[in-house]
mmCIF file of C-alpha atoms in Angstrom:
data_model
loop_
_atom_site.group_PDB
_atom_site.id
_atom_site.type_symbol
_atom_site.label_atom_id
_atom_site.label_comp_id
_atom_site.label_asym_id
_atom_site.label_seq_id
_atom_site.Cartn_x
_atom_site.Cartn_y
_atom_site.Cartn_z
ATOM 1 C CA MET A 1091 39.862 59.083 -11.418
ATOM 2 C CA ASN A 1092 42.056 59.482 -14.496
ATOM 3 C CA PHE A 1093 45.473 57.934 -15.003
ATOM 4 C CA TYR A 1094 47.424 61.027 -13.995
ATOM 5 C CA SER A 1095 45.418 61.494 -10.785
ATOM 6 C CA LEU A 1096 46.056 57.857 -9.898
ATOM 7 C CA LEU A 1097 49.756 58.290 -10.615
ATOM 8 C CA GLN A 1098 49.889 61.356 -8.368
ATOM 9 C CA LEU A 1099 48.064 59.494 -5.584
ATOM 10 C CA LEU A 1100 50.505 56.590 -5.798
ATOM 11 C CA PHE A 1101 53.429 59.007 -5.662
ATOM 12 C CA LEU A 1102 52.074 60.701 -2.533
ATOM 13 C CA LEU A 1103 51.447 57.299 -0.952
ATOM 14 C CA PHE A 1104 55.082 56.393 -1.641
ATOM 15 C CA ILE A 1105 56.223 59.607 0.045
ATOM 16 C CA VAL A 1106 54.111 58.882 3.144
ATOM 17 C CA ILE A 1107 55.403 55.305 3.404
ATOM 18 C CA SER A 1108 59.001 56.461 2.976
ATOM 19 C CA THR A 1109 58.554 59.155 5.619
ATOM 20 C CA ASN A 1110 57.013 56.728 8.088
ATOM 21 C CA SER A 1111 59.800 54.234 7.469
ATOM 22 C CA ALA A 1112 62.445 56.897 8.059
ATOM 23 C CA THR A 1113 60.706 57.948 11.275
ATOM 24 C CA ALA A 1114 60.521 54.361 12.480
ATOM 25 C CA GLU A 1115 64.243 53.917 11.892
ATOM 26 C CA GLN A 1116 64.965 56.785 14.275
ATOM 27 C CA GLY A 1117 63.362 54.944 17.199
ATOM 28 C CA GLY A 1118 64.157 51.650 18.904
ATOM 29 C CA GLY A 1119 67.262 52.655 20.841
ATOM 30 C CA LEU A 1120 69.204 54.323 18.043
ATOM 31 C CA PRO A 1121 71.859 56.573 19.606
ATOM 32 C CA ARG A 1122 71.769 60.320 18.999
ATOM 33 C CA TYR A 1123 74.346 62.372 17.122
ATOM 34 C CA LEU A 1124 76.398 64.603 19.451
ATOM 35 C CA THR A 1125 78.723 66.487 16.997
ATOM 36 C CA SER A 1126 82.481 66.373 16.569
ATOM 37 C CA ALA A 1127 83.095 68.819 19.415
ATOM 38 C CA THR A 1128 81.854 66.154 21.824
ATOM 39 C CA CYS A 1129 84.211 63.580 20.322
ATOM 40 C CA ALA A 1130 87.108 65.997 20.865
ATOM 41 C CA THR A 1131 86.747 65.775 24.642
ATOM 42 C CA CYS A 1132 88.416 62.335 24.488
ATOM 43 C CA HIS A 1133 89.965 62.283 21.017
ATOM 44 C CA GLN A 1134 91.674 65.669 20.775
ATOM 45 C CA GLN A 1135 94.562 64.488 18.575
ATOM 46 C CA GLN A 1136 92.186 62.932 16.049
ATOM 47 C CA PHE A 1137 89.925 65.988 16.195
ATOM 48 C CA ASP A 1138 92.850 68.304 15.434
ATOM 49 C CA ALA A 1139 93.903 66.168 12.466
ATOM 50 C CA TRP A 1140 90.341 66.101 11.149
ATOM 51 C CA SER A 1141 89.762 69.837 11.596
ATOM 52 C CA ASN A 1142 91.985 70.875 8.692
ATOM 53 C CA SER A 1143 91.242 67.861 6.494
ATOM 54 C CA HIS A 1144 89.106 67.836 3.346
ATOM 55 C CA HIS A 1145 86.341 66.189 5.372
ATOM 56 C CA GLY A 1146 86.549 68.991 7.913
ATOM 57 C CA TRP A 1147 86.282 71.562 5.105
ATOM 58 C CA ALA A 1148 83.447 69.793 3.259
ATOM 59 C CA TRP A 1149 80.844 72.342 4.406
ATOM 60 C CA ARG A 1150 81.356 75.299 6.711
ATOM 61 C CA GLU A 1151 79.789 78.491 8.001
ATOM 62 C CA PRO A 1152 80.727 81.684 6.088
ATOM 63 C CA VAL A 1153 82.944 83.255 8.746
ATOM 64 C CA SER A 1154 86.185 85.022 7.859
ATOM 65 C CA GLU A 1155 88.498 82.091 8.629
ATOM 66 C CA ASN A 1156 86.451 79.811 6.358
ATOM 67 C CA VAL A 1157 85.888 82.109 3.358
ATOM 68 C CA LEU A 1158 88.920 81.733 1.095
ATOM 69 C CA GLY A 1159 87.711 83.727 -1.928
ATOM 70 C CA ASP A 1160 88.429 87.398 -2.610
ATOM 71 C CA PHE A 1161 85.305 89.332 -1.571
ATOM 72 C CA ASN A 1162 86.958 92.750 -1.695
ATOM 73 C CA LYS A 1163 84.483 94.108 -4.258
ATOM 74 C CA THR A 1164 85.983 91.853 -6.910
ATOM 75 C CA LYS A 1165 84.225 91.087 -10.191
ATOM 76 C CA TYR A 1166 84.127 88.213 -12.649
ATOM 77 C CA THR A 1167 82.403 88.331 -16.046
ATOM 78 C CA HIS A 1168 81.068 85.255 -17.831
ATOM 79 C CA ALA A 1169 78.739 85.062 -20.841
ATOM 80 C CA GLY A 1170 77.986 88.771 -20.627
ATOM 81 C CA PHE A 1171 77.108 88.850 -16.928
ATOM 82 C CA THR A 1172 79.363 90.388 -14.301
ATOM 83 C CA TYR A 1173 79.331 88.736 -10.876
ATOM 84 C CA GLN A 1174 80.360 90.808 -7.866
ATOM 85 C CA PHE A 1175 81.813 89.514 -4.589
ATOM 86 C CA LEU A 1176 81.326 91.754 -1.566
ATOM 87 C CA LYS A 1177 81.964 91.761 2.161
ATOM 88 C CA GLU A 1178 79.818 94.014 4.337
ATOM 89 C CA TYR A 1179 80.832 94.075 7.973
ATOM 90 C CA ASP A 1180 81.077 90.347 8.844
ATOM 91 C CA GLU A 1181 78.797 89.060 6.102
ATOM 92 C CA TYR A 1182 79.518 87.987 2.529
ATOM 93 C CA PHE A 1183 77.384 88.691 -0.537
ATOM 94 C CA ILE A 1184 77.412 87.816 -4.221
ATOM 95 C CA VAL A 1185 75.629 89.705 -6.978
ATOM 96 C CA ALA A 1186 74.591 86.956 -9.399
ATOM 97 C CA ASP A 1187 72.063 86.370 -12.164
ATOM 98 C CA ASN A 1188 68.725 85.228 -10.758
ATOM 99 C CA PRO A 1189 66.450 82.627 -12.453
ATOM 100 C CA SER A 1190 65.267 85.386 -14.820
ATOM 101 C CA GLY A 1191 68.794 86.430 -15.705
ATOM 102 C CA LYS A 1192 68.648 89.714 -13.776
ATOM 103 C CA ALA A 1193 71.182 90.853 -11.210
ATOM 104 C CA LYS A 1194 70.319 90.044 -7.605
ATOM 105 C CA LYS A 1195 72.323 90.375 -4.419
ATOM 106 C CA TYR A 1196 72.480 87.108 -2.459
ATOM 107 C CA LYS A 1197 73.887 86.572 1.007
ATOM 108 C CA VAL A 1198 76.388 83.704 1.180
ATOM 109 C CA HIS A 1199 74.762 80.942 3.199
ATOM 110 C CA SER A 1200 77.820 78.681 3.556
ATOM 111 C CA VAL A 1201 80.990 77.486 1.832
ATOM 112 C CA ALA A 1202 82.100 74.099 0.515
ATOM 113 C CA GLY A 1203 85.582 72.795 -0.172
ATOM 114 C CA VAL A 1204 89.156 73.882 0.341
ATOM 115 C CA THR A 1205 91.469 72.402 -2.345
ATOM 116 C CA PRO A 1206 91.652 72.902 -5.277
ATOM 117 C CA LEU A 1207 88.533 75.054 -5.127
ATOM 118 C CA GLN A 1208 85.887 76.494 -2.861
ATOM 119 C CA GLN A 1209 82.239 76.968 -3.830
ATOM 120 C CA TYR A 1210 79.641 79.272 -2.322
ATOM 121 C CA LEU A 1211 76.086 78.255 -1.465
ATOM 122 C CA LEU A 1212 73.250 80.740 -1.845
ATOM 123 C CA ASP A 1213 69.689 80.474 -0.531
ATOM 124 C CA ILE A 1214 67.240 81.291 -3.342
ATOM 125 C CA GLY A 1215 64.089 80.714 -1.270
ATOM 126 C CA ASP A 1216 61.864 77.796 -0.281
ATOM 127 C CA GLY A 1217 64.800 76.320 1.606
ATOM 128 C CA ARG A 1218 66.756 75.768 -1.600
ATOM 129 C CA LEU A 1219 70.519 76.025 -1.356
ATOM 130 C CA GLN A 1220 72.244 76.352 -4.700
ATOM 131 C CA ALA A 1221 75.920 75.967 -5.565
ATOM 132 C CA LEU A 1222 77.128 78.949 -7.608
ATOM 133 C CA ASP A 1223 79.063 78.008 -10.754
ATOM 134 C CA ILE A 1224 81.687 80.685 -10.113
ATOM 135 C CA ALA A 1225 84.227 79.105 -7.777
ATOM 136 C CA TRP A 1226 87.406 80.300 -6.112
ATOM 137 C CA ASP A 1227 90.604 78.626 -7.280
ATOM 138 C CA THR A 1228 92.491 78.179 -3.999
ATOM 139 C CA VAL A 1229 95.734 77.333 -5.833
ATOM 140 C CA ASN A 1230 95.875 80.163 -8.395
ATOM 141 C CA LYS A 1231 93.904 82.586 -6.213
ATOM 142 C CA SER A 1232 91.326 83.603 -8.806
ATOM 143 C CA TRP A 1233 87.652 83.288 -9.702
ATOM 144 C CA TYR A 1234 86.674 80.991 -12.547
ATOM 145 C CA HIS A 1235 83.607 79.296 -14.062
ATOM 146 C CA LEU A 1236 83.265 75.563 -13.497
ATOM 147 C CA TYR A 1237 81.498 74.936 -16.824
ATOM 148 C CA PRO A 1238 82.868 77.586 -19.218
ATOM 149 C CA ASN A 1239 81.876 75.741 -22.400
ATOM 150 C CA GLN A 1240 78.329 74.753 -21.397
ATOM 151 C CA ASN A 1241 75.089 76.680 -21.719
ATOM 152 C CA THR A 1242 74.404 77.685 -18.137
ATOM 153 C CA SER A 1243 72.219 80.701 -18.926
ATOM 154 C CA ALA A 1244 69.105 81.613 -16.955
ATOM 155 C CA GLY A 1245 66.142 79.393 -17.708
ATOM 156 C CA ASN A 1246 68.380 76.458 -18.490
ATOM 157 C CA GLY A 1247 68.368 73.477 -16.130
ATOM 158 C CA MET A 1248 72.144 73.843 -15.902
ATOM 159 C CA HIS A 1249 71.882 77.411 -14.610
ATOM 160 C CA TRP A 1250 73.229 77.711 -11.089
ATOM 161 C CA THR A 1251 69.679 78.161 -9.745
ATOM 162 C CA GLY A 1252 68.428 75.064 -11.589
ATOM 163 C CA SER A 1253 67.732 71.576 -10.321
ATOM 164 C CA TYR A 1254 71.133 70.233 -11.367
ATOM 165 C CA LYS A 1255 72.898 72.633 -9.009
ATOM 166 C CA ASN A 1256 70.587 72.080 -6.027
ATOM 167 C CA TRP A 1257 72.607 71.399 -2.879
ATOM 168 C CA ASN A 1258 69.777 69.787 -0.868
ATOM 169 C CA SER A 1259 69.060 66.994 -3.324
ATOM 170 C CA ARG A 1260 72.421 66.404 -5.017
ATOM 171 C CA CYS A 1261 75.301 67.320 -2.735
ATOM 172 C CA ALA A 1262 74.504 67.794 0.926
ATOM 173 C CA GLU A 1263 74.148 64.193 2.053
ATOM 174 C CA CYS A 1264 77.863 63.658 1.414
ATOM 175 C CA HIS A 1265 78.904 67.033 2.806
ATOM 176 C CA ALA A 1266 77.012 66.775 6.098
ATOM 177 C CA THR A 1267 76.519 64.485 9.073
ATOM 178 C CA ASP A 1268 73.078 62.874 9.346
ATOM 179 C CA PHE A 1269 71.577 65.038 6.608
ATOM 180 C CA ARG A 1270 67.792 65.020 6.121
ATOM 181 C CA LYS A 1271 66.393 66.586 2.948
ATOM 182 C CA ASN A 1272 62.872 67.195 4.337
ATOM 183 C CA TYR A 1273 61.463 67.871 0.889
ATOM 184 C CA ASP A 1274 57.771 68.786 0.659
ATOM 185 C CA PRO A 1275 56.479 67.660 -2.771
ATOM 186 C CA LEU A 1276 53.209 69.566 -2.385
ATOM 187 C CA LYS A 1277 54.956 72.887 -1.760
ATOM 188 C CA ASP A 1278 58.060 72.007 -3.792
ATOM 189 C CA SER A 1279 60.201 73.256 -0.918
ATOM 190 C CA TYR A 1280 62.879 72.081 1.515
ATOM 191 C CA ASN A 1281 63.276 72.263 5.273
ATOM 192 C CA SER A 1282 66.593 70.427 5.353
ATOM 193 C CA GLN A 1283 68.409 69.686 8.597
ATOM 194 C CA GLN A 1284 71.553 67.934 9.742
ATOM 195 C CA ALA A 1285 73.268 66.955 12.971
ATOM 196 C CA GLU A 1286 76.378 68.838 11.850
ATOM 197 C CA ILE A 1287 77.429 70.565 8.646
ATOM 198 C CA GLY A 1288 80.594 69.054 7.259
ATOM 199 C CA VAL A 1289 81.740 65.443 7.311
ATOM 200 C CA GLY A 1290 82.135 65.155 11.070
ATOM 201 C CA CYS A 1291 83.385 62.262 13.176
ATOM 202 C CA GLU A 1292 79.937 60.690 13.341
ATOM 203 C CA ALA A 1293 79.465 60.794 9.574
ATOM 204 C CA CYS A 1294 81.783 57.772 9.412
ATOM 205 C CA HIS A 1295 81.811 56.363 12.941
ATOM 206 C CA GLY A 1296 78.065 56.691 13.500
ATOM 207 C CA PRO A 1297 76.109 58.553 16.207
ATOM 208 C CA GLY A 1298 78.129 58.850 19.391
ATOM 209 C CA GLU A 1299 75.615 58.735 22.249
ATOM 210 C CA ALA A 1300 76.045 55.001 22.962
ATOM 211 C CA HIS A 1301 79.837 55.238 22.686
ATOM 212 C CA ILE A 1302 79.870 58.095 25.202
ATOM 213 C CA GLU A 1303 77.847 55.957 27.600
ATOM 214 C CA TRP A 1304 80.326 53.106 27.140
ATOM 215 C CA ALA A 1305 83.293 55.441 27.757
ATOM 216 C CA LYS A 1306 81.908 56.615 31.106
ATOM 217 C CA ILE A 1307 81.566 53.138 32.674
ATOM 218 C CA PRO A 1308 82.647 50.420 30.204
ATOM 219 C CA GLU A 1309 81.902 47.511 32.547
ATOM 220 C CA LYS A 1310 78.278 48.607 32.941
ATOM 221 C CA PHE A 1311 77.595 49.280 29.276
ATOM 222 C CA GLU A 1312 74.466 47.501 28.035
ATOM 223 C CA GLU A 1313 74.928 46.806 24.358
ATOM 224 C CA LYS A 1314 71.395 45.416 23.981
ATOM 225 C CA LYS A 1315 69.923 48.754 25.046
ATOM 226 C CA TRP A 1316 70.974 50.209 21.703
ATOM 227 C CA LYS A 1317 70.294 49.312 18.106
ATOM 228 C CA ASP A 1318 73.108 48.392 15.716
ATOM 229 C CA VAL A 1319 76.084 49.081 17.994
ATOM 230 C CA ASP A 1320 79.042 46.946 19.054
ATOM 231 C CA LEU A 1321 80.506 46.314 22.519
ATOM 232 C CA MET A 1322 81.972 49.852 22.557
ATOM 233 C CA GLY A 1323 78.753 51.545 21.454
ATOM 234 C CA LEU A 1324 79.933 52.160 17.899
ATOM 235 C CA ARG A 1325 77.686 51.465 14.956
ATOM 236 C CA GLN A 1326 80.348 50.768 12.367
ATOM 237 C CA PRO A 1327 83.948 50.537 13.560
ATOM 238 C CA TYR A 1328 86.647 50.554 10.917
ATOM 239 C CA ILE A 1329 88.424 47.227 10.515
ATOM 240 C CA LYS A 1330 92.055 47.796 9.565
ATOM 241 C CA ASN A 1331 93.263 46.067 6.387
ATOM 242 C CA SER A 1332 89.695 45.061 5.494
ATOM 243 C CA ALA A 1333 88.688 46.114 1.984
ATOM 244 C CA ALA A 1334 85.039 45.262 2.681
ATOM 245 C CA SER A 1335 85.026 47.477 5.779
ATOM 246 C CA GLU A 1336 86.586 50.404 3.919
ATOM 247 C CA ILE A 1337 84.219 50.091 0.960
ATOM 248 C CA ASN A 1338 81.187 49.855 3.224
ATOM 249 C CA LEU A 1339 82.245 52.949 5.151
ATOM 250 C CA CYS A 1340 83.505 55.117 2.303
ATOM 251 C CA ALA A 1341 81.907 54.108 -0.993
ATOM 252 C CA GLY A 1342 78.516 55.530 -0.046
ATOM 253 C CA CYS A 1343 79.990 58.915 -0.936
ATOM 254 C CA HIS A 1344 83.186 58.021 -2.776
ATOM 255 C CA SER A 1345 81.543 56.168 -5.648
ATOM 256 C CA ARG A 1346 79.303 56.857 -8.607
ATOM 257 C CA ARG A 1347 75.800 56.231 -7.388
ATOM 258 C CA GLU A 1348 72.490 58.078 -7.243
ATOM 259 C CA PRO A 1349 70.733 58.592 -3.885
ATOM 260 C CA ILE A 1350 66.990 57.916 -3.913
ATOM 261 C CA GLY A 1351 66.213 58.117 -0.206
ATOM 262 C CA ALA A 1352 65.134 61.123 1.817
ATOM 263 C CA ASN A 1353 68.100 61.167 4.191
ATOM 264 C CA SER A 1354 71.799 60.421 4.451
ATOM 265 C CA PRO A 1355 72.391 56.673 4.595
ATOM 266 C CA ALA A 1356 73.537 55.441 8.003
ATOM 267 C CA PRO A 1357 77.333 55.208 8.265
ATOM 268 C CA GLY A 1358 78.621 51.890 6.950
ATOM 269 C CA SER A 1359 75.257 50.896 5.503
ATOM 270 C CA LEU A 1360 76.230 50.561 1.829
ATOM 271 C CA TYR A 1361 75.667 46.801 1.906
ATOM 272 C CA ASP A 1362 72.754 46.815 4.383
#
């Protein structure tokens, strides 16, 4: 066995160990994620406030009320290529330059952001979601290029279909609730999943199953039945006026750091 074969074997072994560890963490009484709609049944006022917040707009389905850009056959030209933005019936499409630099019509998979811009995610195959460099300026109501002075041409790593613009590996864990990359290194593909797209209630407060059980009959709640929850079934409650609590809850996404794990970190686990 040569050096490179050994290196590849060690890499695959690392992937297996990491996968097994992630699977093990999901057992042992960890509560399930139930989505923000479930939280709204008791916390309607908070749900309404969240719904139109930047967290609520972090990642959404491409339905008419969520798509802010002008898709009325509009065009935008950059570096000699003309992008086209189209709406056909209830679906949205973008004609963009593919990895070879040729025009290709892509269906909009989802949208991200609300102010000051909104980006559009396109599926280029193998489960890869890519963030297009042409964004909609929600303030000035116009299309523009995010990196006008950089070489983002086809074949370049900075092209919108390149690794630097990959949503699965670089963006999604902070735009989703309980995001799991599910990257297959042998096939170089993704089968990513999440409990909820967007930064939902449970992205910060933790999975809600145990809390729901507590809310039904508080006096009969068995804290020891669950892993990493408090007396109200919450994994990481926010402690008012506590800098450590706020940093632990928020800095996982609101800081300069590089994720190396396969999944979203558990809420409030920055210091774990």
